[in-house]
Every structure is written in C-alpha cells, then in structure tokens.
Amino acid sequence: MQQLKYIQGYPSHLVDQVQQLIEKDQLKTLLLNRYPTPHTIKTEKALYDYVIELKNQYLKKSAPISKVGYDNKINVINHALGLHTFISRVHGNKLKAKHEIRIATVFKQAPLPFLRMIVVHELAHLREKDHNKAFYQLCCHMEPNYHQLELDMRLYLTHLDLIGPIYD
C-alpha cells in the first residue's frame, strides 16, 4: 500500500476509498469528470487580476496586495500550496506593510476551482494569520465548497505524485 501523504489526516475509510480508486486506475476519471479542463490563468498579470478581483469582492477594506505571482520555489511536498508574505518596513516615522501572494507553479495546469481555493486561502490570511475557526469561516464565506475543493485538490496532488499529470 502506497503512502498517501496528501490525505494523511483524513479518516481511514476515506483513505481506503482513495487507495481503491488508485488501484483500479479510476482516480483520473473521477477528477476529469469533476474538473474536465485546466484554467487559462497562465501569466502573472492574469493571476494578479484574478486575485485582486476576488479580494475586491470579499475583502474590500483589507490591506492592499503589492505582488501576486506563480512561484516555482514553492514545494507542495513541504505542505505549501501558496504563500502569503507580510513584510513590515520603516518609512520615516511610519511602518508600512507589504502583502504578497505566491502560488505554486504546479497550479498553472490545475482546474480553476483549485486555483480559486488556494487564492481564497491566501486572501483569508489578510484578516486571519492563524488557521483557526474564524479563518476557515472566512474561507467558506468566499468559497462555499472550500472543504470539498481542498479534498479534491489533495486527490489531484496525489495523482500528480503517484501517476502523473491529468491534463495532457
């Protein structure tokens, strides 16, 4: 039995179901039925526009975002799918904050709902720094299917890790 690192924290009956899907070579079919195409947001500018649009829709009064981009240095194996960085700098007698969001490059070929789930997660960090109840409530406010998308995204990463790409 393979080590399914992306779904380790899930109940054993769910892990068993995923293992059966892999053994029967049905995981790709399941994912393609739910998410038939990858998104078209390939450039840094398009990603920035997408993130700002979501931010303006749900978090108008939050701090501005100075940079958004894909980052090939983010390693999903280190449990990071995206990063929200917060940098404080002194400007004269004022403290200025810069917020940056970086998304793992592996998600350039992912379905749009997965990208949205990751962006929503990183945007939620503008208000809530920790992964607490309020954080996940905010994520679910911005994306009602947040938890299902997170599970499906973990199945997608499992497929990438064990079998290979889904979209040729």
Coordinates of C-alpha atoms in Angstrom, one line a residue:
M1 CA 0.0 0.0 0.0
Q2 CA 1.4 3.4 -1.0
Q3 CA 1.8 6.3 1.4
L4 CA -0.9 8.8 0.5
K5 CA 0.8 11.9 2.0
Y6 CA -1.7 14.4 0.8
I7 CA -4.6 12.8 2.6
Q8 CA -2.9 11.5 5.8
G9 CA -5.2 13.5 8.2
Y10 CA -8.4 12.2 6.7
P11 CA -10.5 9.3 8.2
S12 CA -9.3 5.8 7.4
H13 CA -12.4 4.9 5.4
L14 CA -11.7 7.9 3.1
V15 CA -8.1 6.9 2.6
D16 CA -9.2 3.4 1.8
Q17 CA -11.6 4.7 -0.9
V18 CA -8.8 6.7 -2.4
Q19 CA -6.4 3.7 -2.3
Q20 CA -9.1 1.6 -4.1
L21 CA -9.5 4.4 -6.8
I22 CA -5.8 4.3 -7.4
E23 CA -5.6 0.5 -7.6
K24 CA -8.5 0.4 -10.1
D25 CA -6.9 3.3 -12.1
Q26 CA -10.1 5.4 -11.6
L27 CA -8.7 8.4 -9.8
K28 CA -8.0 10.3 -13.1
T29 CA -11.5 9.5 -14.4
L30 CA -13.1 10.8 -11.2
L31 CA -11.1 14.0 -11.3
L32 CA -11.7 14.6 -15.0
N33 CA -15.5 14.1 -14.5
R34 CA -15.5 16.8 -11.8
Y35 CA -12.9 19.1 -13.4
P36 CA -12.7 18.5 -17.2
T37 CA -10.3 21.3 -18.1
P38 CA -7.5 23.3 -16.5
H39 CA -7.8 27.1 -16.0
T40 CA -6.5 29.6 -18.5
I41 CA -4.8 32.0 -16.0
K42 CA -1.2 31.4 -17.1
T43 CA 0.5 34.8 -16.8
E44 CA 1.5 36.7 -13.6
K45 CA -0.7 39.7 -14.8
A46 CA -3.8 37.5 -15.3
L47 CA -3.2 35.9 -11.8
Y48 CA -2.8 39.3 -10.2
D49 CA -6.1 40.5 -11.8
Y50 CA -7.9 37.3 -10.7
V51 CA -6.6 37.7 -7.1
I52 CA -7.5 41.4 -6.9
E53 CA -11.0 40.7 -8.3
L54 CA -11.6 38.2 -5.5
K55 CA -10.1 40.5 -2.9
N56 CA -12.3 43.4 -4.0
Q57 CA -15.4 41.2 -4.0
Y58 CA -14.9 39.9 -0.4
L59 CA -12.2 41.9 1.4
K60 CA -12.5 45.5 0.2
K61 CA -11.3 47.0 3.4
S62 CA -8.3 44.7 3.8
A63 CA -4.7 45.8 3.2
P64 CA -3.6 46.2 -0.4
I65 CA -1.7 43.4 -2.1
S66 CA 1.6 44.6 -3.7
K67 CA 2.5 41.4 -5.6
V68 CA 0.9 38.2 -6.9
G69 CA 2.6 35.5 -8.9
Y70 CA 3.4 31.9 -9.6
D71 CA 6.5 30.6 -7.7
N72 CA 8.4 27.5 -8.8
K73 CA 10.3 27.5 -5.5
I74 CA 7.1 26.7 -3.5
N75 CA 7.3 22.9 -2.9
V76 CA 3.9 21.2 -2.3
I77 CA 5.8 18.4 -0.6
N78 CA 6.6 20.9 2.2
H79 CA 2.9 21.4 2.7
A80 CA 2.8 24.7 0.9
L81 CA 0.5 25.4 -2.0
G82 CA 0.7 29.1 -1.8
L83 CA 2.3 31.7 0.4
H84 CA 1.1 34.9 1.9
T85 CA 4.0 37.0 3.0
F86 CA 3.7 40.1 5.2
I87 CA 6.7 42.4 5.3
S88 CA 6.9 45.5 7.5
R89 CA 9.3 48.2 6.6
V90 CA 10.0 51.5 8.3
H91 CA 9.5 54.6 6.1
G92 CA 10.5 57.7 8.1
N93 CA 8.4 57.5 11.2
K94 CA 5.8 55.2 9.8
L95 CA 5.6 51.5 9.5
K96 CA 4.5 50.3 6.0
A97 CA 3.3 46.8 5.3
K98 CA 3.5 44.9 2.0
H99 CA 1.5 41.8 1.3
E100 CA 2.5 39.3 -1.4
I101 CA 0.7 36.2 -2.5
R102 CA 2.6 33.4 -4.3
I103 CA 1.0 30.3 -5.8
A104 CA 2.9 27.1 -6.5
T105 CA 3.7 26.8 -10.2
V106 CA 2.2 23.3 -10.3
F107 CA -1.2 25.0 -10.2
K108 CA -0.7 26.6 -13.6
Q109 CA -2.2 23.4 -15.0
A110 CA -4.9 22.8 -12.4
P111 CA -8.6 23.4 -12.7
L112 CA -9.9 26.9 -11.9
P113 CA -11.7 25.7 -8.7
F114 CA -8.4 24.5 -7.2
L115 CA -6.7 27.8 -8.0
R116 CA -9.7 29.7 -6.5
M117 CA -9.5 27.6 -3.3
I118 CA -5.8 28.4 -2.9
V119 CA -6.3 32.1 -3.6
V120 CA -9.2 32.2 -1.1
H121 CA -6.9 30.5 1.4
E122 CA -4.1 33.1 0.9
L123 CA -6.6 36.0 0.9
A124 CA -8.1 34.8 4.2
H125 CA -4.6 35.3 5.7
L126 CA -5.0 39.1 5.1
R127 CA -7.5 39.1 8.0
E128 CA -6.6 35.9 10.0
K129 CA -3.0 35.0 10.4
D130 CA -3.6 31.6 12.0
H131 CA -5.6 28.6 10.8
N132 CA -8.3 28.9 13.3
K133 CA -12.1 28.7 13.2
A134 CA -12.5 32.3 12.1
F135 CA -10.0 31.7 9.3
Y136 CA -11.9 28.7 7.9
Q137 CA -15.2 30.5 8.3
L138 CA -13.8 33.3 6.1
C139 CA -12.6 30.8 3.6
C140 CA -16.1 29.2 3.4
H141 CA -17.6 32.6 3.1
M142 CA -15.5 33.4 0.0
E143 CA -15.8 29.8 -1.4
P144 CA -18.7 27.8 0.0
N145 CA -17.3 24.5 -1.3
Y146 CA -13.9 25.2 0.2
H147 CA -13.5 21.9 2.1
Q148 CA -14.6 19.7 -0.8
L149 CA -12.3 21.6 -3.1
E150 CA -9.4 21.1 -0.6
L151 CA -10.0 17.4 -0.6
D152 CA -10.3 17.2 -4.4
M153 CA -7.1 19.2 -4.7
R154 CA -5.4 16.8 -2.5
L155 CA -6.6 13.9 -4.7
Y156 CA -5.2 15.9 -7.7
L157 CA -1.8 16.2 -6.0
T158 CA -1.9 12.5 -5.1
H159 CA -2.5 11.7 -8.8
L160 CA 0.4 14.0 -9.8
D161 CA 2.7 12.5 -7.3
L162 CA 1.9 8.8 -7.9
I163 CA 0.8 8.6 -11.5
G164 CA 1.5 11.9 -13.3
P165 CA -0.4 14.8 -15.0
I166 CA -4.1 14.6 -15.6
Y167 CA -4.3 17.2 -18.4
D168 CA -2.2 16.2 -21.4

